[in-house]
CSV table of C-alpha atoms in Angstrom, one decimal:
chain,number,residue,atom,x,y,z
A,21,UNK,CA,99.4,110.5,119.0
A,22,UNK,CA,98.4,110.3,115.4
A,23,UNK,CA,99.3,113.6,114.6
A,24,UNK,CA,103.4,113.7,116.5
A,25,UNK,CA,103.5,110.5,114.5
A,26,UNK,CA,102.6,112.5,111.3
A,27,UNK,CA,104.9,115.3,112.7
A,28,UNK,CA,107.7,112.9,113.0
A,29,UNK,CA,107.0,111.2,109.8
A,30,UNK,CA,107.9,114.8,108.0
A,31,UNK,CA,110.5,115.6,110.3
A,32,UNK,CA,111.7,112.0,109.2
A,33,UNK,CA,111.7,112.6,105.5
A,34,UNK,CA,113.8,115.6,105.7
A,35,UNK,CA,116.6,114.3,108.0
A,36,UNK,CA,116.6,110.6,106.9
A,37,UNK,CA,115.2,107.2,108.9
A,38,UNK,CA,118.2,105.2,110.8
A,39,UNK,CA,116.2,101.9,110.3
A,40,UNK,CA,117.4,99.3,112.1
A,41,UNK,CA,116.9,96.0,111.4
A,42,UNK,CA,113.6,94.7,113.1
A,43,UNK,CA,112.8,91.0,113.9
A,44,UNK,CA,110.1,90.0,112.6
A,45,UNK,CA,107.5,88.0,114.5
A,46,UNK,CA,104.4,86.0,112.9
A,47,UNK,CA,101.5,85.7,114.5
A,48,UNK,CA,98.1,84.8,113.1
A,49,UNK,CA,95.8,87.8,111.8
A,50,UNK,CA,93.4,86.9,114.3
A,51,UNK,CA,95.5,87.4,117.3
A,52,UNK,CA,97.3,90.9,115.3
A,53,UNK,CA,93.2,92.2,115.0
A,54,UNK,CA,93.5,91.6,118.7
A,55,UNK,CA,96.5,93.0,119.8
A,56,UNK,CA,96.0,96.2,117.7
A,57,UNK,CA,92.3,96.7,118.8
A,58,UNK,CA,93.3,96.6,122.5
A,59,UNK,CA,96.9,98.7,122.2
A,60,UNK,CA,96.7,101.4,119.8
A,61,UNK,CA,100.4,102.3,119.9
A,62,UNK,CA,101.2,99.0,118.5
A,63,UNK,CA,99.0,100.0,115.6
A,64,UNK,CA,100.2,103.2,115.4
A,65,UNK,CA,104.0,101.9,115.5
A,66,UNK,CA,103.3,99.1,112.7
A,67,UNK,CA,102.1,102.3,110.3
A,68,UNK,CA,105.4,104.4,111.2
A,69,UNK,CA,107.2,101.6,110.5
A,70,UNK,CA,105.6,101.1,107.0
A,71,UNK,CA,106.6,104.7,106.7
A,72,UNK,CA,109.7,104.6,107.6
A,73,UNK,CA,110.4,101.4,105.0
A,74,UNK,CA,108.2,103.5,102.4
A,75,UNK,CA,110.6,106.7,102.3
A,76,UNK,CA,113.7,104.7,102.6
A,77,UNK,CA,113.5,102.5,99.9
A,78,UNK,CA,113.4,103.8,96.3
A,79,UNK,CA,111.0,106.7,95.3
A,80,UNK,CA,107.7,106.2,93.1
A,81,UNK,CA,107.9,102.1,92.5
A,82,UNK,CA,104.4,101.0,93.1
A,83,UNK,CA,105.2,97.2,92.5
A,84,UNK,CA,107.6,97.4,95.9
A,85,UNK,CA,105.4,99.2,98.0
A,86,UNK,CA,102.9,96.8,97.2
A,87,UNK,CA,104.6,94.3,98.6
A,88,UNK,CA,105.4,96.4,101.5
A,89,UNK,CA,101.7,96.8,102.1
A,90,UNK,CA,100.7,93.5,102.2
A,91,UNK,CA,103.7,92.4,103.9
A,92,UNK,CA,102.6,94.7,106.8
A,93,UNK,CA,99.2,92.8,107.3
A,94,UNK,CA,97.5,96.2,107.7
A,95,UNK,CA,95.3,95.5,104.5
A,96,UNK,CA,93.8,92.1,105.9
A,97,UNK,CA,94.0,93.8,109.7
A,98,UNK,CA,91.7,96.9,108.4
A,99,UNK,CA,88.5,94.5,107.5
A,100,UNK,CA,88.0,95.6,111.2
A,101,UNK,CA,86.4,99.1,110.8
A,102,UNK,CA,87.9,100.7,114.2
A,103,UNK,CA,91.5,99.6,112.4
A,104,UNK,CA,90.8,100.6,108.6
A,105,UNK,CA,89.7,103.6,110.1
A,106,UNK,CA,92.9,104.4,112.7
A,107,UNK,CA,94.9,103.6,109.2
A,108,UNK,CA,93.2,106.3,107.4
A,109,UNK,CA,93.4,108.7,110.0
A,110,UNK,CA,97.2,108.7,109.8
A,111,UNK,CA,97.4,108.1,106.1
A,112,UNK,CA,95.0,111.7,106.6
A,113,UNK,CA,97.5,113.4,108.8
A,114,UNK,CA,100.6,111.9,106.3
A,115,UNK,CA,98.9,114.1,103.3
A,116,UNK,CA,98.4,116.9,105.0
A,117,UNK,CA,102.0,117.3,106.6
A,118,UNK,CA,103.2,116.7,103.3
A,119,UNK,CA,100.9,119.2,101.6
A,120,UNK,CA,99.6,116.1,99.4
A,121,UNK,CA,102.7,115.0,98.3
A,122,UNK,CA,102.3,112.5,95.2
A,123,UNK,CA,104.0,109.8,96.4
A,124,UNK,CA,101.7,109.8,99.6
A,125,UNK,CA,98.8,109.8,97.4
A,126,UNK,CA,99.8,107.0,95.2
A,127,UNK,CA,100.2,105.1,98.9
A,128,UNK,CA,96.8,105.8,99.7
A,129,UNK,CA,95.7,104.1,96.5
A,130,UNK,CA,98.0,100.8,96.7
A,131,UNK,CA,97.2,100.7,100.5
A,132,UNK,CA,93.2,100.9,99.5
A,133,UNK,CA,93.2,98.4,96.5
A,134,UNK,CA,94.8,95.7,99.0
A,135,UNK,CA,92.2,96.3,101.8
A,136,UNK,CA,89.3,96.0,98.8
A,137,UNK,CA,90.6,92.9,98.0
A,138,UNK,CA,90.8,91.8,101.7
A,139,UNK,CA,87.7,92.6,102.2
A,140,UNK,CA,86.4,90.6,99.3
A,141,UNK,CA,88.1,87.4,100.9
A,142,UNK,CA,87.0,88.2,104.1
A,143,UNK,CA,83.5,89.0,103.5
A,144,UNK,CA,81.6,85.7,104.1
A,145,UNK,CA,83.4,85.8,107.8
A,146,UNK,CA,82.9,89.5,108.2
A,147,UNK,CA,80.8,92.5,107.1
A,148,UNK,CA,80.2,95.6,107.9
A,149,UNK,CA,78.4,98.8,106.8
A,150,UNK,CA,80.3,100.7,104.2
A,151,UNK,CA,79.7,103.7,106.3
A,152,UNK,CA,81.8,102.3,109.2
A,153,UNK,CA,85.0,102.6,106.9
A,154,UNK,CA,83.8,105.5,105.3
A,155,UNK,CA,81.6,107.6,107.4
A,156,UNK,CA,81.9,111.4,106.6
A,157,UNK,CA,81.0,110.7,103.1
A,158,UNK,CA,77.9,109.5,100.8
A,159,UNK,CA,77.6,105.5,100.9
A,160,UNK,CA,76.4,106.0,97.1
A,161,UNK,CA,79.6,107.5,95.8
A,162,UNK,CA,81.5,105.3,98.3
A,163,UNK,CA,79.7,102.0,96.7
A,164,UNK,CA,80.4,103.1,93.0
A,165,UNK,CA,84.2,104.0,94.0
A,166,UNK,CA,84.3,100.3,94.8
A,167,UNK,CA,83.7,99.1,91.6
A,168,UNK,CA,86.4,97.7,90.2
A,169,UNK,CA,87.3,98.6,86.6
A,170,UNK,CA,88.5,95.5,86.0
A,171,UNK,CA,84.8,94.3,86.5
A,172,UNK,CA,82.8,96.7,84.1
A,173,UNK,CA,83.2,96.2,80.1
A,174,UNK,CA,85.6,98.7,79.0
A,175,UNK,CA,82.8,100.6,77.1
A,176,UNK,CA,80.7,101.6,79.8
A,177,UNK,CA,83.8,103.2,82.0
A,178,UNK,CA,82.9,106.5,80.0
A,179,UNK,CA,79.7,106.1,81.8
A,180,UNK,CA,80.9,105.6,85.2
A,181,UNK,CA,83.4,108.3,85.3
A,182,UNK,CA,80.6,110.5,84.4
A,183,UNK,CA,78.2,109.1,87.1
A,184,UNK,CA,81.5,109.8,89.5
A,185,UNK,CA,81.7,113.3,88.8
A,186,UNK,CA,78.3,113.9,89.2
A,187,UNK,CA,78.1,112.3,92.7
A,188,UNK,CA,81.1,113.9,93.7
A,189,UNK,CA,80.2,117.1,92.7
A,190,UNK,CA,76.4,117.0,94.3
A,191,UNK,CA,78.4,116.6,97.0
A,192,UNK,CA,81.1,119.3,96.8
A,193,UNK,CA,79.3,122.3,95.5
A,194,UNK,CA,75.5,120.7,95.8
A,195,UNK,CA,74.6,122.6,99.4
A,196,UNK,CA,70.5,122.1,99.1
A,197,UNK,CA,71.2,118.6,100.4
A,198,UNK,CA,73.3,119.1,103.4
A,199,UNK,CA,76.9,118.5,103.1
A,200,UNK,CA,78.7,114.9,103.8
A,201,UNK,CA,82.2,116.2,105.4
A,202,UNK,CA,82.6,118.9,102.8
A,203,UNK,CA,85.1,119.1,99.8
A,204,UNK,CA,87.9,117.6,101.2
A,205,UNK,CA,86.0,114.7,102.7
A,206,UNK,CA,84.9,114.0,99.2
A,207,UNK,CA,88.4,114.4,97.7
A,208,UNK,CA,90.0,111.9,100.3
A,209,UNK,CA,87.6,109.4,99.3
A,210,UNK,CA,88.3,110.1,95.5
A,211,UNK,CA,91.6,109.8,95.6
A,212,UNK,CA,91.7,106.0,97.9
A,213,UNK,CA,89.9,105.1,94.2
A,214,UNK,CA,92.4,107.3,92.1
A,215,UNK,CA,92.5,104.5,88.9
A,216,UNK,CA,89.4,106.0,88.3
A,217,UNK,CA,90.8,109.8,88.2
A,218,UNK,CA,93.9,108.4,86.3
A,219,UNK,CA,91.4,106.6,83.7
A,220,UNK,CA,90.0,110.4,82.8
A,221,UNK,CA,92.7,111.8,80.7
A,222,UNK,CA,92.8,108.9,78.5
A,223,UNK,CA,89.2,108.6,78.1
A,224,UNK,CA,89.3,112.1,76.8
A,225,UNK,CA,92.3,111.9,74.3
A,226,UNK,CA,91.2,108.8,73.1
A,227,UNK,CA,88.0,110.2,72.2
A,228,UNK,CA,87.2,112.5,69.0
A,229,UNK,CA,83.9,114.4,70.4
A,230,UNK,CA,83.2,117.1,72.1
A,231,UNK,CA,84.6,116.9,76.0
A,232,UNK,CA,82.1,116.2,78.7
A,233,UNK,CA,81.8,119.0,81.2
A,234,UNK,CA,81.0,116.0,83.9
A,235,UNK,CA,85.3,114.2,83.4
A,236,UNK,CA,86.2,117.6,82.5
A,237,UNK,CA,85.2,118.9,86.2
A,238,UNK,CA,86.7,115.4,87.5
A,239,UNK,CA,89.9,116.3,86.4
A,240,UNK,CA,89.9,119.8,87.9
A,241,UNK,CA,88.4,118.4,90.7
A,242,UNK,CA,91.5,115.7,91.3
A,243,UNK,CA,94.2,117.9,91.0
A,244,UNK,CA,92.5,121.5,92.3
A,245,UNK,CA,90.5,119.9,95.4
A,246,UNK,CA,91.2,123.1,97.5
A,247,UNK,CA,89.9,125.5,94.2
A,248,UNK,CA,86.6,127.4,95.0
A,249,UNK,CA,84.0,126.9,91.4
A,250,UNK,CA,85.0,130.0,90.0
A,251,UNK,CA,88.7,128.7,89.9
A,252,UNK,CA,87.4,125.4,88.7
A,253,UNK,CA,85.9,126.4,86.1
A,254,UNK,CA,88.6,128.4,84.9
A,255,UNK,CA,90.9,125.4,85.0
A,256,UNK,CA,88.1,123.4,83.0
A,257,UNK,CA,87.9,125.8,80.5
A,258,UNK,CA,92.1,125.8,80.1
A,259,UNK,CA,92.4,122.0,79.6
A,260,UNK,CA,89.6,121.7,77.0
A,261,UNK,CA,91.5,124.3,75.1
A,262,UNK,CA,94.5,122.0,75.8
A,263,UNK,CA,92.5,119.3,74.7
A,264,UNK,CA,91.5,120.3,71.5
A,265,UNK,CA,94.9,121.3,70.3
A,266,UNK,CA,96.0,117.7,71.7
A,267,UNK,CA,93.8,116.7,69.6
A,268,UNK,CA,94.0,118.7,66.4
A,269,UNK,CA,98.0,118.1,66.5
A,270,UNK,CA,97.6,114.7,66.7
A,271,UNK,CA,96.0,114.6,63.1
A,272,UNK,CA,99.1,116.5,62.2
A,273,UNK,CA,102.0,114.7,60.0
A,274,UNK,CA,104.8,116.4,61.7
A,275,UNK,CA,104.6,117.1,65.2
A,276,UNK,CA,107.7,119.2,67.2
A,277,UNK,CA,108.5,118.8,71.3
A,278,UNK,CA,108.5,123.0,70.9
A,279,UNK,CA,105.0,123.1,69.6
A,280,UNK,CA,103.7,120.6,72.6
A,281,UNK,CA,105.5,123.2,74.8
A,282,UNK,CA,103.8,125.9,73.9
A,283,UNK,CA,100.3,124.1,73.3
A,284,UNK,CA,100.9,123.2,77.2
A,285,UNK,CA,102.0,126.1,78.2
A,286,UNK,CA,105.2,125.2,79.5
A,287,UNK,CA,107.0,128.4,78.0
A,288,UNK,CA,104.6,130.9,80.3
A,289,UNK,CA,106.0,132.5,83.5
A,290,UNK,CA,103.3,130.2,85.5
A,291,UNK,CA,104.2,128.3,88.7
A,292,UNK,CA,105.3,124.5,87.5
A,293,UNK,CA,103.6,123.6,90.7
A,294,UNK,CA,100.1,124.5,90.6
A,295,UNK,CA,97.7,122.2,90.0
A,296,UNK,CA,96.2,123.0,86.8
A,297,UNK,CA,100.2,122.9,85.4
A,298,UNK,CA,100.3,119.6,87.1
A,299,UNK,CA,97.1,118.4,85.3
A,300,UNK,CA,98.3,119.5,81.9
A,301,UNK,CA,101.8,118.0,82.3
A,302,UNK,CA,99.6,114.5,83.0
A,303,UNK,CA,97.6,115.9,79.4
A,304,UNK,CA,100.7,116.1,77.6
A,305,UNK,CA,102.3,112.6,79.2
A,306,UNK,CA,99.1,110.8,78.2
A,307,UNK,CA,99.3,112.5,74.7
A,308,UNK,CA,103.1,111.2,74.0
A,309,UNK,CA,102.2,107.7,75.4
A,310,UNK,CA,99.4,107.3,73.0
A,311,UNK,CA,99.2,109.8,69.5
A,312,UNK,CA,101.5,107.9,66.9
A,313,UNK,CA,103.5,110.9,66.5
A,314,UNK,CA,104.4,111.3,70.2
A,315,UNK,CA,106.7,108.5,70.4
A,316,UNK,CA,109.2,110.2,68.2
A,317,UNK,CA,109.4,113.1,69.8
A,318,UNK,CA,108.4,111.9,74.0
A,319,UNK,CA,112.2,112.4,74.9
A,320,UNK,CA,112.8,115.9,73.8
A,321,UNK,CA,109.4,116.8,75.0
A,322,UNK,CA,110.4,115.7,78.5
A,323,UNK,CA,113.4,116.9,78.4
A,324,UNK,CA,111.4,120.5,77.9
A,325,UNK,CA,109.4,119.7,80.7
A,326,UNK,CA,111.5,118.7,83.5
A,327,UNK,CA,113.8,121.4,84.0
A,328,UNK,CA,113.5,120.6,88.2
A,329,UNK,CA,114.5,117.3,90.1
A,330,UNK,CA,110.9,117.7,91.7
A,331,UNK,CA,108.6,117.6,88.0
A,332,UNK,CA,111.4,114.8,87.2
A,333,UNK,CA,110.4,112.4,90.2
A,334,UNK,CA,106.6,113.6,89.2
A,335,UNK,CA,107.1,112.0,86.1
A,336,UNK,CA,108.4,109.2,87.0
A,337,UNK,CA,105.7,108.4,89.2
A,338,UNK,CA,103.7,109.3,86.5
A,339,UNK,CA,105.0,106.8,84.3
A,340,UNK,CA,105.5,104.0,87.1
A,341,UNK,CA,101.8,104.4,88.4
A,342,UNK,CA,100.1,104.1,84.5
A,343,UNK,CA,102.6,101.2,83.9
A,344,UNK,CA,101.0,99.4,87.5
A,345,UNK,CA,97.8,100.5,86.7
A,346,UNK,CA,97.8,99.0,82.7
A,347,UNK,CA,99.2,95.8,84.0
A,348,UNK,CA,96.6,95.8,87.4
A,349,UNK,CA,93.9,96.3,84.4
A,350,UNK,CA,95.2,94.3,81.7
A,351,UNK,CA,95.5,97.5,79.1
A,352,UNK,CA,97.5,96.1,76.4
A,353,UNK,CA,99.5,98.5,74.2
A,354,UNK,CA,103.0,97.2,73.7
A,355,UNK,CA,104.1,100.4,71.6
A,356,UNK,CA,103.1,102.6,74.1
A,357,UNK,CA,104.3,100.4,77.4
A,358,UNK,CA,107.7,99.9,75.7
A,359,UNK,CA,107.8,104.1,75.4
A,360,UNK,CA,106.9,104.4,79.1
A,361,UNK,CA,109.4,101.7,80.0
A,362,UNK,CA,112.3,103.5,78.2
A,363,UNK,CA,111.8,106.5,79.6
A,364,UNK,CA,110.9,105.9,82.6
A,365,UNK,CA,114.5,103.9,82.5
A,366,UNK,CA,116.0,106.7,81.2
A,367,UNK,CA,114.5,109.2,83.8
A,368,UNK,CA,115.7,107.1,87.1
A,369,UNK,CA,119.3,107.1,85.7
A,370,UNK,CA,119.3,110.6,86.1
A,371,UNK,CA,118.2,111.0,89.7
């Protein structure tokens, strides 16, 4: 059932929902735990339908499918493990019909940051083990995913990005110790905590020594999860190059969009779509939000980059998801959200 609902979902995003308007019914969360423990398809039809109002409305605006989210009483309804993990098992099947499609991933982290916070007010009623929602992978890394950054001083998240990647990678290419669901296992849990991964690139360009190996393999990790080590290390290798001429033209007086292009690579014959161009294009996004000399050239540097509709809409929700996040985490840089603002108006108008 899970899977001709995932079936239909991408069926569904090619042809186009015909929503109809639904009445909607309250009941109380206790009677919707019910209901949806003792009738699956009711579950599963209360997901499709969060689908359905997720691709119809307006693509890569976090704020709305927030409200969505919550509005759906999935969040509060998956404190019950058998639910939150039904929920995840379509969400699952969603990311793998759409080959991992952004905008599904971005779901997956809005949808998870609501449950956490469920969970938190529902705790002193209800607990469970954390590996009843979580069970093919290690409680350790599952427990320090949970930490919110909003809850650890802002100097030790260097820290616990490293201790992240070393977790996650003990766990990925670490066999001595068994394996807890394999790499993607470990991946799907990474991304339901994604803030962290988004947290990584700025960590790194807002830092003038050397880059550690540890948040330079989370990055490769994030974006290359199906990349065997050889690969991964070759993509390591290519963003601390990228790095350190980031970081070297950002001591420079005069910067030009042409030179970020080539330092990115942008002007190579390399597919747009694979994942260490995708990481890079985040590198160089990052860059213009925050080096004093990207703000006067961001436009003509995007305008370089997105030469398709599809790397426009991944900027966009590039933009839209550091905005959420800065405001979620209570960043304050008006220069730089006043950049991301303008062009992120600027992009929608054009799509």
């Amino acid at each position: 059932m899970v899977l001709s609902l995932a079936s239909e979902l991408r069926e569904n995003h090619l042809n186009g929902f015909n929503t109809q308007r639904r009445k909607k019914i309250s009941l109380p969360m206790s009677a919707v735990v019910c209901l949806w423990l003792r009738h699956l398809p009711s579950l599963e039809k209360a997901m499709l339908h969060l689908f359905e109002k997720l691709i119809s409305s307006e693509r890569n605006c976090l704020r709305r499918i927030e409200c969505f989210i919550k509005d759906s009483s999935l969040p509060q309804a998956a404190c019950h493990p058998a639910i939150f993990r039904v929920v995840d098992e379509m969400f699952r099947c969603a990311l793998l019909e759409t080959d991992g499609a952004l905008e599904i991933i971005a779901t997956i982290q809005v949808f998870t940051q609501c449950f956490v916070e469920a969970l938190e007010k529902a705790s002193k009623q209800l607990r469970f083990a954390l590996k009843t929602y979580f069970p093919y992978t290690s409680p350790s890394l599952a427990m320090v995913l949970l930490q919110d950054p909003q809850d650890i001083p802002r100097g030790h998240w260097l820290q616990t990005l490293k201790h992240i990647s070393e977790l996650l990678r003990e766990a990925v290419e670490d066999q001595t110790h068994g394996s807890c669901g394999g790499p993607f296992e470990s991946w799907f849990l990474f991304i339901h905590f994604g803030g962290w991964a988004e947290m990584v690139a700025e960590q790194l360009l807002m830092s003038a020594a050397e880059p550690p190996t540890a948040l330079l393999w989370l990055l490769a990790f994030y974006y290359g999860p199906r990349d065997g080590r050889q690969q991964r290390a070759q993509t390591m290798v290519q963003v601390k190059a990228v790095l350190g001429h980031l970081l070297a033209m950002s001591r420079s007086s005069s910067l030009s969009a042409q030179d970020l292009q080539t330092v990115a690579g942008q002007g190579t014959d390399t597919d747009l779509r694979a994942p260490a161009q995708q990481l890079i294009r985040h590198l160089l996004l990052n860059f213009l939000l925050w080096a004093p000399g990207g703000h006067t050239i961001a436009w003509d540097v995007i305008t370089l980059m997105a030469h398709t509709a599809e790397i426009t809409h991944e900027i966009i929700g590039f933009l839209d998801q550091t905005l959420y996040r800065w405001n979620r985490l209570g960043i304050e840089s008006p220069r730089s959200e006043k950049l991301a603002r303008e062009l992120l108006k600027e992009l929608r108008t054009q799509v």
